[in-house]
CSV table of C-alpha atoms in Angstrom, one decimal:
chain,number,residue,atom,x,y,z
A,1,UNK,CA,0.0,0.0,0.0
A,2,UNK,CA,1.0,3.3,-0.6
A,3,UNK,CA,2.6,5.8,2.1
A,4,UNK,CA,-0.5,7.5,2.9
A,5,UNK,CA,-2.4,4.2,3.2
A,6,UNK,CA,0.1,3.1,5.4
A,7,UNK,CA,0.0,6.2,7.9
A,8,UNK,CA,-3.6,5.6,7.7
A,9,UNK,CA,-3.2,1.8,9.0
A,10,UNK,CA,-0.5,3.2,11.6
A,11,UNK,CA,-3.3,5.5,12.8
A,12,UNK,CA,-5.5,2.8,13.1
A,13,UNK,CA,-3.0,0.6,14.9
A,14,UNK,CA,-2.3,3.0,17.3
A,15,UNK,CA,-5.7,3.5,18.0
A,16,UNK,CA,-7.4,5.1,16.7
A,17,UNK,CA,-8.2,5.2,14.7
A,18,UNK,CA,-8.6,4.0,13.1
A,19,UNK,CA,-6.6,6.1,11.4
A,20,UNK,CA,-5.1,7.2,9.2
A,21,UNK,CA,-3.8,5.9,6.9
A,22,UNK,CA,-1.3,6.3,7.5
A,23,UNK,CA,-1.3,7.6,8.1
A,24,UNK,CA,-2.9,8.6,8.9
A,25,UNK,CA,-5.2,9.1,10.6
A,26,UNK,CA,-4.8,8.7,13.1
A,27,UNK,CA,-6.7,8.0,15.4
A,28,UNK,CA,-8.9,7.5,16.4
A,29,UNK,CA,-11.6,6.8,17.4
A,30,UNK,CA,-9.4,5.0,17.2
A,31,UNK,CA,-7.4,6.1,20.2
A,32,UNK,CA,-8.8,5.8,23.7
A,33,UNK,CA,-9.8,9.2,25.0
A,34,UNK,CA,-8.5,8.2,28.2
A,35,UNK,CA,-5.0,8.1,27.3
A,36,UNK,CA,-5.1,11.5,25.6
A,37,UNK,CA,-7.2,13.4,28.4
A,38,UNK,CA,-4.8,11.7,31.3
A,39,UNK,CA,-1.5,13.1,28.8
A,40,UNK,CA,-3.0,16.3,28.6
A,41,UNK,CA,-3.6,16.8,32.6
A,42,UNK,CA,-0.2,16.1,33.1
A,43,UNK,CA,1.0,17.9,30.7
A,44,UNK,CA,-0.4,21.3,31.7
A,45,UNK,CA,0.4,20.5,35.3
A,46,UNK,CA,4.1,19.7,33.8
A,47,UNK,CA,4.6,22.7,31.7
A,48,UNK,CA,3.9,25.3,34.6
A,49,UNK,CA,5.5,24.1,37.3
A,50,UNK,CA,8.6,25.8,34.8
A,51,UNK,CA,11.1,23.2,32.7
A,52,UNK,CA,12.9,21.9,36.0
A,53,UNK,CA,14.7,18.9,36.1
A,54,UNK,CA,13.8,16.4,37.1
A,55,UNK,CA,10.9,16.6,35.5
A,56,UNK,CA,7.8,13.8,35.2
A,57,UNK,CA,5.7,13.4,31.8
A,58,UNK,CA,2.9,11.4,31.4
A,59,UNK,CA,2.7,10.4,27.9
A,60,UNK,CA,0.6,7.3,26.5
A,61,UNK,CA,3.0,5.2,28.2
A,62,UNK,CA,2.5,6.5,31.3
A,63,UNK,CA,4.5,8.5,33.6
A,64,UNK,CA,8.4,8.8,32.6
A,65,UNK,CA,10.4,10.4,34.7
A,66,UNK,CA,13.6,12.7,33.0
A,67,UNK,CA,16.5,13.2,35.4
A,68,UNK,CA,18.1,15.6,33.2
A,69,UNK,CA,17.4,17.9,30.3
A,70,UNK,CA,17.9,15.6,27.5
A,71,UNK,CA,20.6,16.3,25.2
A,72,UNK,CA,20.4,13.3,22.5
A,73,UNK,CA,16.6,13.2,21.3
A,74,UNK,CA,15.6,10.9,18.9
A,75,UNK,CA,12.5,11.4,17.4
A,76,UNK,CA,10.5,8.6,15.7
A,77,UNK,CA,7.1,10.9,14.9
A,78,UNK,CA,7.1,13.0,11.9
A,79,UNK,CA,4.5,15.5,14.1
A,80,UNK,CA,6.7,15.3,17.2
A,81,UNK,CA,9.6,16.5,15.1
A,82,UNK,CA,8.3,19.2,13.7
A,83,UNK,CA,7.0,20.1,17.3
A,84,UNK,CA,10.6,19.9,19.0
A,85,UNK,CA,12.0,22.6,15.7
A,86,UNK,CA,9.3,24.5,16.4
A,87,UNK,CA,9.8,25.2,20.2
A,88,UNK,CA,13.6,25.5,19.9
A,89,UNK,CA,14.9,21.8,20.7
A,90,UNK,CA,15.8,21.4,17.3
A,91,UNK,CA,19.8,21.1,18.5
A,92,UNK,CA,18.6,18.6,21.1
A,93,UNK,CA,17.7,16.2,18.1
A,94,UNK,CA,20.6,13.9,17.0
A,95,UNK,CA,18.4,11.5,14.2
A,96,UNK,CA,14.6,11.5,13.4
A,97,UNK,CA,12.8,9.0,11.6
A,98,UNK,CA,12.6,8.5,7.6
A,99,UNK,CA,9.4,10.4,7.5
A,100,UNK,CA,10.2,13.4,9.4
A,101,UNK,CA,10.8,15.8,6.3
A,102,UNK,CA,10.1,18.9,8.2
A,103,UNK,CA,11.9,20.7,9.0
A,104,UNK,CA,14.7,20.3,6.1
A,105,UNK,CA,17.7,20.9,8.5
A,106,UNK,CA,15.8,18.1,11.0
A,107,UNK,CA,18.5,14.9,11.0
A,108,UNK,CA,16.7,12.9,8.8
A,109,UNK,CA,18.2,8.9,9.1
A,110,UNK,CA,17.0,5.8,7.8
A,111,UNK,CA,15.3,4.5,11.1
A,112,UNK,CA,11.9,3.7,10.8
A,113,UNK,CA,9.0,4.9,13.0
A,114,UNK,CA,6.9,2.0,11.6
A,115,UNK,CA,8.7,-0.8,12.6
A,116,UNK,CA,11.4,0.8,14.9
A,117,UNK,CA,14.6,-1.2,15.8
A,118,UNK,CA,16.0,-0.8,19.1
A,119,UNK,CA,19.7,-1.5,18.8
A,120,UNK,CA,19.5,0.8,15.5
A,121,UNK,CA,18.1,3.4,17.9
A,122,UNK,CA,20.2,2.9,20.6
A,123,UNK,CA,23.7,3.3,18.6
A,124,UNK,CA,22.5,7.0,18.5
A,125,UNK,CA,23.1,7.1,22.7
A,126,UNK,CA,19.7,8.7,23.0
A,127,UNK,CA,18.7,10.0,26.6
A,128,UNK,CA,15.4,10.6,25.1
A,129,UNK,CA,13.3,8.8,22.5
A,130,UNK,CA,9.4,9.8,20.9
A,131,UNK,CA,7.5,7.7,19.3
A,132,UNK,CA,3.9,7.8,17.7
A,133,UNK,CA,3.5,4.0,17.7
A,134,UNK,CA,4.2,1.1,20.1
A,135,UNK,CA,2.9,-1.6,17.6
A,136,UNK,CA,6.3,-3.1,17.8
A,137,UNK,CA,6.9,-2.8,21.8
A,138,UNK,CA,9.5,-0.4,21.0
A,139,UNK,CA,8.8,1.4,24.3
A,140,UNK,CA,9.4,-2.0,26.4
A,141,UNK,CA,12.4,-2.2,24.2
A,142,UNK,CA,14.0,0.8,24.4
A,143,UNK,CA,12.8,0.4,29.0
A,144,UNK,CA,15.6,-2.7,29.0
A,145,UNK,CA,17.8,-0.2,27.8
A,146,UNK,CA,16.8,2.0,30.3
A,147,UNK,CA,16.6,4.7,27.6
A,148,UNK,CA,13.2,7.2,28.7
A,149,UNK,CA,10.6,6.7,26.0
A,150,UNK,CA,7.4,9.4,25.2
A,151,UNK,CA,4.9,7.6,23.1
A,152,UNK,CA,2.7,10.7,21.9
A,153,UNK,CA,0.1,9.2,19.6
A,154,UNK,CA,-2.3,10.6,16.8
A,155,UNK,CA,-4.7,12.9,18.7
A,156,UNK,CA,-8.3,12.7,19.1
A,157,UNK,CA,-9.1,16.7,19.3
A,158,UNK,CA,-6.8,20.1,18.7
A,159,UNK,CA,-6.6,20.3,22.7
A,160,UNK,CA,-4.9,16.7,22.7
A,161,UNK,CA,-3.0,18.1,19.7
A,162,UNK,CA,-1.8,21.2,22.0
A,163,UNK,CA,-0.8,19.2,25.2
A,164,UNK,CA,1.4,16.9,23.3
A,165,UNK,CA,3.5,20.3,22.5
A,166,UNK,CA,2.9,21.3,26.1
A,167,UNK,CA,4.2,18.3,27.4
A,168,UNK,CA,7.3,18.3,24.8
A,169,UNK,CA,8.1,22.0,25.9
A,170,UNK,CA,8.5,20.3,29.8
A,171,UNK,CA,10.5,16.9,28.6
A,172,UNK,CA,13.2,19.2,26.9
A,173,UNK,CA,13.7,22.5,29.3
A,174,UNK,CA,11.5,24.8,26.3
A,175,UNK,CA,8.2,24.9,27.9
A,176,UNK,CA,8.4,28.8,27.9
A,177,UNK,CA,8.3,28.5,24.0
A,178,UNK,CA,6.2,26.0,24.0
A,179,UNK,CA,3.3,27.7,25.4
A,180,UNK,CA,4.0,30.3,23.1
A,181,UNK,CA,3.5,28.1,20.2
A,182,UNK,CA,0.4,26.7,21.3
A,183,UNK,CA,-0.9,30.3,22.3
A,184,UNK,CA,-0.2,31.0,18.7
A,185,UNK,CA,-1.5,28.2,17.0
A,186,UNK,CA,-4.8,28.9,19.0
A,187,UNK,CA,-5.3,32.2,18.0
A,188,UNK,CA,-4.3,31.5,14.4
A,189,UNK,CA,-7.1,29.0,14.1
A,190,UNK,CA,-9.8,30.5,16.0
A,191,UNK,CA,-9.3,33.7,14.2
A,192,UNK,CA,-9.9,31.3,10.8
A,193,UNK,CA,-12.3,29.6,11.5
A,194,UNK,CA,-14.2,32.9,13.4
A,195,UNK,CA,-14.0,34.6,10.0
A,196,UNK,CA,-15.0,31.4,8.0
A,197,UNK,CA,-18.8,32.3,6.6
A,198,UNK,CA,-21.3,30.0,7.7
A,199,UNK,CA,-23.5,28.3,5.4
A,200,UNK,CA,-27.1,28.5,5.0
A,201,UNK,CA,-27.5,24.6,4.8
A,202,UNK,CA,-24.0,22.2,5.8
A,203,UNK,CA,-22.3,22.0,2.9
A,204,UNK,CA,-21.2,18.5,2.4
A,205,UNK,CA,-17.5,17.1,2.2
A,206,UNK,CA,-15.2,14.4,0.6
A,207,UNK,CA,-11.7,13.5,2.4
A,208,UNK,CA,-9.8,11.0,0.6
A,209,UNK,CA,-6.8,9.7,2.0
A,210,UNK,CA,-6.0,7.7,-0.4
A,211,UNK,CA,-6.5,6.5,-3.6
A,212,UNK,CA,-6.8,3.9,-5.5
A,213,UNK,CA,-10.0,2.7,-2.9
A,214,UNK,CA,-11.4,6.1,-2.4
A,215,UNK,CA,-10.6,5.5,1.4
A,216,UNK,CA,-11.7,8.3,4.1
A,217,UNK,CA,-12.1,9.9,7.2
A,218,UNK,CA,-15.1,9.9,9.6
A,219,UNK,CA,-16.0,12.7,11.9
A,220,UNK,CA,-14.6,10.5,14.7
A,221,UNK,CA,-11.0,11.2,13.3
A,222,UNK,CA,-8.4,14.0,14.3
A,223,UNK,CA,-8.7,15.4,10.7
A,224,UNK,CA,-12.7,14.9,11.2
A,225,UNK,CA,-12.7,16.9,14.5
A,226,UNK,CA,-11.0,20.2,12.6
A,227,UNK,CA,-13.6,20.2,9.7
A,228,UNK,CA,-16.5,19.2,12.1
A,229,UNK,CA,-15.5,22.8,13.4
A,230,UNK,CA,-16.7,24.6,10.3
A,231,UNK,CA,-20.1,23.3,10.6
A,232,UNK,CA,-19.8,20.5,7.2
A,233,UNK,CA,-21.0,17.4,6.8
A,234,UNK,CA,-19.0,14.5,6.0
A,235,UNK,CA,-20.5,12.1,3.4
A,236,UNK,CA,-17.9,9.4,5.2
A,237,UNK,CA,-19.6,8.8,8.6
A,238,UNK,CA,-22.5,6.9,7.5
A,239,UNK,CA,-20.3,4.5,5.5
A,240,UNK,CA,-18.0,3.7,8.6
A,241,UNK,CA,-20.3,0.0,9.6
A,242,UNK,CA,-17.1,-0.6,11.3
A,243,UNK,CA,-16.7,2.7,13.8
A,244,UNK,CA,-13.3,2.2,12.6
A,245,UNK,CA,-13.1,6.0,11.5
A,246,UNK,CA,-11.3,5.1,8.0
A,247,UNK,CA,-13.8,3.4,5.5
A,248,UNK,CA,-13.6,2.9,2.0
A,249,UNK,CA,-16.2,4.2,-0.6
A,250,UNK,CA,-17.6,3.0,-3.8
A,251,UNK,CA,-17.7,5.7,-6.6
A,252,UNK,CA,-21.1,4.8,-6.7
A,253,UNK,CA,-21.5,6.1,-3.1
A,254,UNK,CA,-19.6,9.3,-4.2
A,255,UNK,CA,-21.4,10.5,-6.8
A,256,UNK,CA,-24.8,9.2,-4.8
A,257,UNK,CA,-23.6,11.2,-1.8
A,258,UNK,CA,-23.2,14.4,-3.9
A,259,UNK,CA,-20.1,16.2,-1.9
A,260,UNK,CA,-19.9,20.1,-1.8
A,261,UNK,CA,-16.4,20.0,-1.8
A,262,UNK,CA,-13.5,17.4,-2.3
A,263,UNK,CA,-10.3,17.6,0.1
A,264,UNK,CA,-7.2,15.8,-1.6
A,265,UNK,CA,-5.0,14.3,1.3
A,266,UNK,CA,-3.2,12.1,-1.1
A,267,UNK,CA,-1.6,14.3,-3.6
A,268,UNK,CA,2.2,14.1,-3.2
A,269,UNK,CA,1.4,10.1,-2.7
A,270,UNK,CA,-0.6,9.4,-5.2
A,271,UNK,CA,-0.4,12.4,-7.3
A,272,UNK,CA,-4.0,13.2,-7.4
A,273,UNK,CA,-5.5,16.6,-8.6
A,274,UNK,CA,-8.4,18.5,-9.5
A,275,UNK,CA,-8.6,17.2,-13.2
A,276,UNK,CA,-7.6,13.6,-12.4
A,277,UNK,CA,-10.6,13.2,-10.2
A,278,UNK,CA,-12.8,14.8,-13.0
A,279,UNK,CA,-11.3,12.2,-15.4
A,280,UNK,CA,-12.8,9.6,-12.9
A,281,UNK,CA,-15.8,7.4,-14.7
A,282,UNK,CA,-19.0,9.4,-13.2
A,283,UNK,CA,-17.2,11.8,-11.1
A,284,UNK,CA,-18.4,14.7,-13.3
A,285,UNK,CA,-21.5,14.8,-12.1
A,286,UNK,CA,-20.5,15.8,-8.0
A,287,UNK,CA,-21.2,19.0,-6.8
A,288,UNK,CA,-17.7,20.0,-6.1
A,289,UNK,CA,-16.2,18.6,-9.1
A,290,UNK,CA,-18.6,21.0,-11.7
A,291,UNK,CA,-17.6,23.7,-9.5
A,292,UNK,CA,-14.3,23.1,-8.9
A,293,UNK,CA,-13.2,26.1,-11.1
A,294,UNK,CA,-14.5,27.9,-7.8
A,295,UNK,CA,-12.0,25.6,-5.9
A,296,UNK,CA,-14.0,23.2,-4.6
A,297,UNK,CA,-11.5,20.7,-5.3
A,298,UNK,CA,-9.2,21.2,-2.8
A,299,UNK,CA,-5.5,20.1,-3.1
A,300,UNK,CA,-3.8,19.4,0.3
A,301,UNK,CA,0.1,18.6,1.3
A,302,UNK,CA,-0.1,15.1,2.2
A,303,UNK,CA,2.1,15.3,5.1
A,304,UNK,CA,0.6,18.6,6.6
A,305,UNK,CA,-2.4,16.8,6.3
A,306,UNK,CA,-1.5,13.9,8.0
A,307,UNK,CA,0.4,15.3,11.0
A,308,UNK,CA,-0.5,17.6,14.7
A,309,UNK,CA,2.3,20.0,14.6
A,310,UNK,CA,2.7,23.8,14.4
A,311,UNK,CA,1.8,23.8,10.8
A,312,UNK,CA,-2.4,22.7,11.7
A,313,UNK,CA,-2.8,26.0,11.1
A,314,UNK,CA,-2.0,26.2,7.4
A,315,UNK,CA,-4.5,23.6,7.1
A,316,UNK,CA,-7.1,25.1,9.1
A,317,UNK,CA,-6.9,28.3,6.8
A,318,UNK,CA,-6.9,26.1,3.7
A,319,UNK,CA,-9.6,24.8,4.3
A,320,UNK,CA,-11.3,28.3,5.5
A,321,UNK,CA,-10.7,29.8,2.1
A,322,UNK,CA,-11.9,26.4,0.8
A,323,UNK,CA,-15.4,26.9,2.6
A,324,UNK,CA,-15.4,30.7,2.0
A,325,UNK,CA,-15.0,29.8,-2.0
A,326,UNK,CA,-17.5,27.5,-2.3
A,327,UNK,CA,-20.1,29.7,-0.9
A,328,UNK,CA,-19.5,32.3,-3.3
């Protein structure tokens, strides 16, 4: 399967998801909610009592306590990585993950955050590892090698999203940027979606993750939990039989289902666009897809898409002038 369809089955394995396909998505449903709401106390509670060391974080995996400021991070979580850059513990960072792409000067190696190797890992000396999965028991793993482990999965909702960058900023001595980050990112996407017109009637939405399979994301996902905030209606979450959050749809169903608009998560995967899903047998006649001059096929950066950092907020205001367009 391709990369975006494995994120999605990652997402799902993790727990949410369901999700993602890879990627995505993450999960969840698929994740508990108990996991990310017990993360997210702790983190707050860890992020203002300063960045002292020693320092406690509860993470998925529980509670991990950090003697020291770490100085050798290895980060197996494309989202995680970009969070660390972002609140100024990029130089803490010796290797990331093969997916990590962003930012460019991030130490990008050939370890895999899908099917992580512990010795691999460990030749790096790491006094601090994330990860976004645990499919593999690398957190057990990496524990007989008494090297601390953070296992920050997909989130459930933009709060979870938030604490996991709380929670970084007090595992690495930057929670002072860290809340600024998040203090931005929240204003950033409020202010979007505040100024995002609401429609008369729910305009109805597509979200493919992942083509060939048409596959999709419910209103249960991460990425379902951002659009649910602009008031649309996913054609996906009556399709989901399995509550696993990522179903696949017939084209029949598609063009039945009539979407508003079409949101392309799998264009740097799978090279879709605007004019190959109007070359699709019967796609022609869906809403968004006569309109799409008005840009109502919506093109999306697969891995922004697919990850909780900093960057959300581009997506959040993509799809704002998405919803904004589409209503004249």
């Amino acid at each position: 399967m391709h990369s975006r369809l494995h994120i999605l089955t990652r997402r799902v394995a993790v727990g949410v998801v369901a999700a993602s396909a890879l990627l995505a998505a993450g999960c969840s449903s698929s994740k508990s909610a108990s996991a990310g709401s017990g993360a997210s106390t702790t983190a707050t509670t860890a992020a203002s009592s300063t960045a002292a060391f020693p320092a406690t974080i509860t993470a998925k995996n529980g509670a991990v306590k950090l003697a020291a400021e770490p100085k050798k991070i290895v980060s197996l979580s494309p989202s995680a990585t970009e969070d660390l850059f972002q609140i100024g513990a990029g130089s803490q960072v010796v290797a990331v993950d093969d997916q990590s792409n962003f930012p460019a000067t991030a130490p990008k190696t050939t370890l895999s955050g899908y099917k992580p190797n512990a010795e691999a890992i460990a030749k790096y000396n790491p006094d601090l590892v994330v990860v976004a999965d645990d499919s593999s028991q690398i957190v057990e793993q990496l524990g007989k090698l008494n090297v601390p482990v953070l296992w920050f999965d997909a989130p459930n909702t933009l709060d979870d999203a938030y604490s996991q960058i709380t929670e970084l900023g007090a595992a690495t001595g930057h929670a002072g940027p860290a809340a600024t980050t998040v203090a931005g990112m929240k204003q950033q996407i409020t202010a979007a979606i505040a100024a995002t017109k609401k429609p008369t009637s729910p305009l109805k939405y597509y979200y493919e993750v992942g083509t060939p399979g048409n596959y999709s994301a419910t209103s249960k996902t991460f990425i379902g939990s951002i659009f649910a905030q602009f008031g649309l209606t996913n054609i996906a979450d009556p399709a989901d039989k399995t509550g696993g959050g990522y179903p696949q749809l017939s084209d029949e169903y598609l063009v039945t289902s009539a979407p508003d608009l079409i949101f392309l998560a799998d264009t740097k995967c799978c090279q879709q666009t605007a004019a190959t899903v109007a070359a699709r047998p019967g796609w022609s006649a869906i809403p968004a897809v006569k309109n799409a001059a008005k840009g109502t096929v919506v093109g999306l950066d697969d891995d922004i898409a697919s990850r909780w950092g900093p960057r959300l907020v581009q997506l959040v205001q993509q799809i704002a002038k998405a919803v904004n367009q589409a209503q004249g």
